[in-house]
Short mmCIF file of N, CA and C in Angstrom, two decimals:
data_model
loop_
_atom_site.label_atom_id
_atom_site.label_comp_id
_atom_site.label_asym_id
_atom_site.label_seq_id
_atom_site.Cartn_x
_atom_site.Cartn_y
_atom_site.Cartn_z
N MET W 1 119.86 53.37 136.32
CA MET W 1 121.12 54.41 135.78
C MET W 1 122.14 53.03 136.10
N ASN W 2 122.97 53.03 134.84
CA ASN W 2 124.23 52.14 135.22
C ASN W 2 125.19 52.86 135.72
N ILE W 3 126.47 52.25 136.31
CA ILE W 3 127.12 52.83 136.75
C ILE W 3 128.09 53.96 136.02
N ASN W 4 128.34 53.33 134.91
CA ASN W 4 129.09 54.39 133.88
C ASN W 4 128.29 55.74 133.57
N GLU W 5 127.13 55.68 133.82
CA GLU W 5 126.13 56.85 133.53
C GLU W 5 126.14 57.81 134.72
N MET W 6 126.77 57.42 135.88
CA MET W 6 126.80 58.24 137.05
C MET W 6 127.53 59.43 137.30
N SER W 7 127.01 60.32 137.62
CA SER W 7 128.00 61.76 137.98
C SER W 7 129.13 61.12 139.01
N ASN W 8 130.27 61.76 139.13
CA ASN W 8 131.23 61.55 140.39
C ASN W 8 130.84 61.73 141.65
N GLU W 9 129.82 62.65 141.80
CA GLU W 9 129.52 62.89 143.08
C GLU W 9 128.40 61.71 143.28
N TYR W 10 127.65 61.29 142.44
CA TYR W 10 126.77 60.16 142.87
C TYR W 10 127.61 58.83 143.06
N LEU W 11 128.46 58.89 141.95
CA LEU W 11 129.23 57.50 142.20
C LEU W 11 129.85 57.26 143.57
N MET W 12 130.34 58.52 144.20
CA MET W 12 130.99 58.22 145.38
C MET W 12 129.98 58.06 146.70
N ARG W 13 128.98 58.55 146.45
CA ARG W 13 127.73 58.50 147.42
C ARG W 13 127.31 56.97 147.20
N TYR W 14 127.04 56.31 146.06
CA TYR W 14 126.81 55.06 145.61
C TYR W 14 127.77 54.16 146.45
N LEU W 15 129.21 54.46 146.38
CA LEU W 15 130.05 53.70 146.69
C LEU W 15 130.27 53.52 148.57
N ILE W 16 129.72 54.73 148.91
CA ILE W 16 129.85 54.80 150.60
C ILE W 16 128.44 53.62 150.95
N CYS W 17 127.55 54.14 150.17
CA CYS W 17 126.22 53.46 150.59
C CYS W 17 126.47 51.95 150.47
N GLU W 18 126.94 51.33 149.53
CA GLU W 18 127.15 50.07 149.40
C GLU W 18 127.97 49.55 150.23
N LYS W 19 129.18 50.22 150.76
CA LYS W 19 130.20 49.80 151.72
C LYS W 19 129.66 49.44 153.22
N ARG W 20 128.57 50.70 153.16
CA ARG W 20 128.00 50.46 154.59
C ARG W 20 127.23 49.33 154.73
N GLU W 21 126.14 49.02 153.77
CA GLU W 21 125.20 47.72 153.44
C GLU W 21 126.21 46.58 153.78
N ILE W 22 127.31 46.59 152.88
CA ILE W 22 128.37 45.20 153.04
C ILE W 22 128.61 45.12 154.40
N LYS W 23 129.20 46.14 155.23
CA LYS W 23 129.52 46.19 156.60
C LYS W 23 128.28 45.55 157.46
N THR W 24 127.07 46.19 157.39
CA THR W 24 126.12 45.80 158.17
C THR W 24 125.84 44.31 158.01
N HIS W 25 126.04 43.66 156.31
CA HIS W 25 125.57 42.36 156.09
C HIS W 25 126.74 41.28 156.95
N GLN W 26 127.79 41.92 157.01
CA GLN W 26 128.85 41.06 157.48
C GLN W 26 128.95 41.01 158.97
N SER W 27 128.13 42.28 159.59
CA SER W 27 127.90 42.16 161.10
C SER W 27 126.81 41.24 161.16
N THR W 28 126.12 41.03 160.40
CA THR W 28 124.78 40.19 160.63
C THR W 28 125.11 38.92 160.72
N ILE W 29 125.99 38.31 159.65
CA ILE W 29 126.59 37.42 159.27
C ILE W 29 127.16 36.76 160.29
N LYS W 30 128.16 37.54 161.12
CA LYS W 30 128.84 37.31 162.27
C LYS W 30 128.00 36.95 163.27
N GLN W 31 127.17 37.91 163.56
CA GLN W 31 125.90 37.36 164.74
C GLN W 31 125.57 36.08 164.71
N ILE W 32 124.84 35.73 163.65
CA ILE W 32 124.20 34.71 163.25
C ILE W 32 125.29 33.31 163.54
N GLU W 33 126.54 33.31 162.82
CA GLU W 33 127.53 32.25 163.03
C GLU W 33 127.86 32.29 164.42
N ASP W 34 127.91 33.29 165.58
CA ASP W 34 128.10 33.05 166.60
C ASP W 34 127.16 32.32 167.42
N GLU W 35 125.88 32.95 167.28
CA GLU W 35 124.66 32.20 167.81
C GLU W 35 124.54 30.74 167.40
N LEU W 36 124.90 30.30 166.17
CA LEU W 36 124.67 28.95 166.07
C LEU W 36 125.89 28.08 166.58
N ASN W 37 126.89 29.09 166.64
CA ASN W 37 128.33 28.33 167.31
C ASN W 37 127.97 28.08 168.85
N LYS W 38 127.16 28.70 169.52
CA LYS W 38 126.84 28.76 170.67
C LYS W 38 125.78 27.48 170.93
N ARG W 39 124.95 27.59 170.01
CA ARG W 39 123.77 26.36 170.16
C ARG W 39 124.34 24.92 169.80
N PHE W 40 125.51 24.85 169.12
CA PHE W 40 126.26 23.46 168.90
C PHE W 40 126.45 22.74 170.31
N ASP W 41 126.16 21.66 170.36
CA ASP W 41 126.58 20.78 171.69
C ASP W 41 126.95 19.26 171.10
N ASN W 42 128.23 18.96 171.18
CA ASN W 42 129.06 17.89 170.86
C ASN W 42 128.46 17.57 169.47
N GLY W 43 128.46 18.55 168.66
CA GLY W 43 128.30 18.44 167.02
C GLY W 43 126.72 18.52 166.46
N THR W 44 125.90 18.32 167.80
CA THR W 44 124.55 18.83 167.26
C THR W 44 123.72 20.00 167.82
N LEU W 45 123.22 20.69 166.78
CA LEU W 45 122.51 21.87 167.01
C LEU W 45 121.52 21.58 167.95
N VAL W 46 121.47 22.31 168.96
CA VAL W 46 120.25 22.35 169.96
C VAL W 46 119.39 23.76 170.03
N GLU W 47 118.17 23.71 170.38
CA GLU W 47 117.58 24.98 170.13
C GLU W 47 118.04 26.06 171.20
N GLY W 48 117.89 27.32 170.63
CA GLY W 48 118.42 28.27 171.66
C GLY W 48 117.52 28.62 172.94
N LYS W 49 117.48 29.62 173.42
CA LYS W 49 116.65 29.99 174.61
C LYS W 49 115.15 29.79 174.16
N GLU W 50 114.43 29.48 175.10
CA GLU W 50 112.95 29.58 174.74
C GLU W 50 112.64 31.12 175.03
N GLU W 51 111.80 31.43 173.92
CA GLU W 51 111.21 33.00 174.06
C GLU W 51 110.43 33.12 175.28
N GLU W 52 110.31 34.19 176.05
CA GLU W 52 109.70 34.41 176.98
C GLU W 52 108.19 34.82 176.65
N LYS W 53 107.37 34.35 177.37
CA LYS W 53 105.88 34.81 177.16
C LYS W 53 105.21 35.76 177.59
#
């Protein structure tokens, strides 16, 4: 279904869902960037914590 074919109610719900998804992706990107920044040591990317077995 195209956006111009959606009812007003469906269009509003779709907008809310898309905004939530974008917010989730932005949060994930921020977490990844923060973790990568923690792993840089003098300009070199080093491995993070070893996973416990």
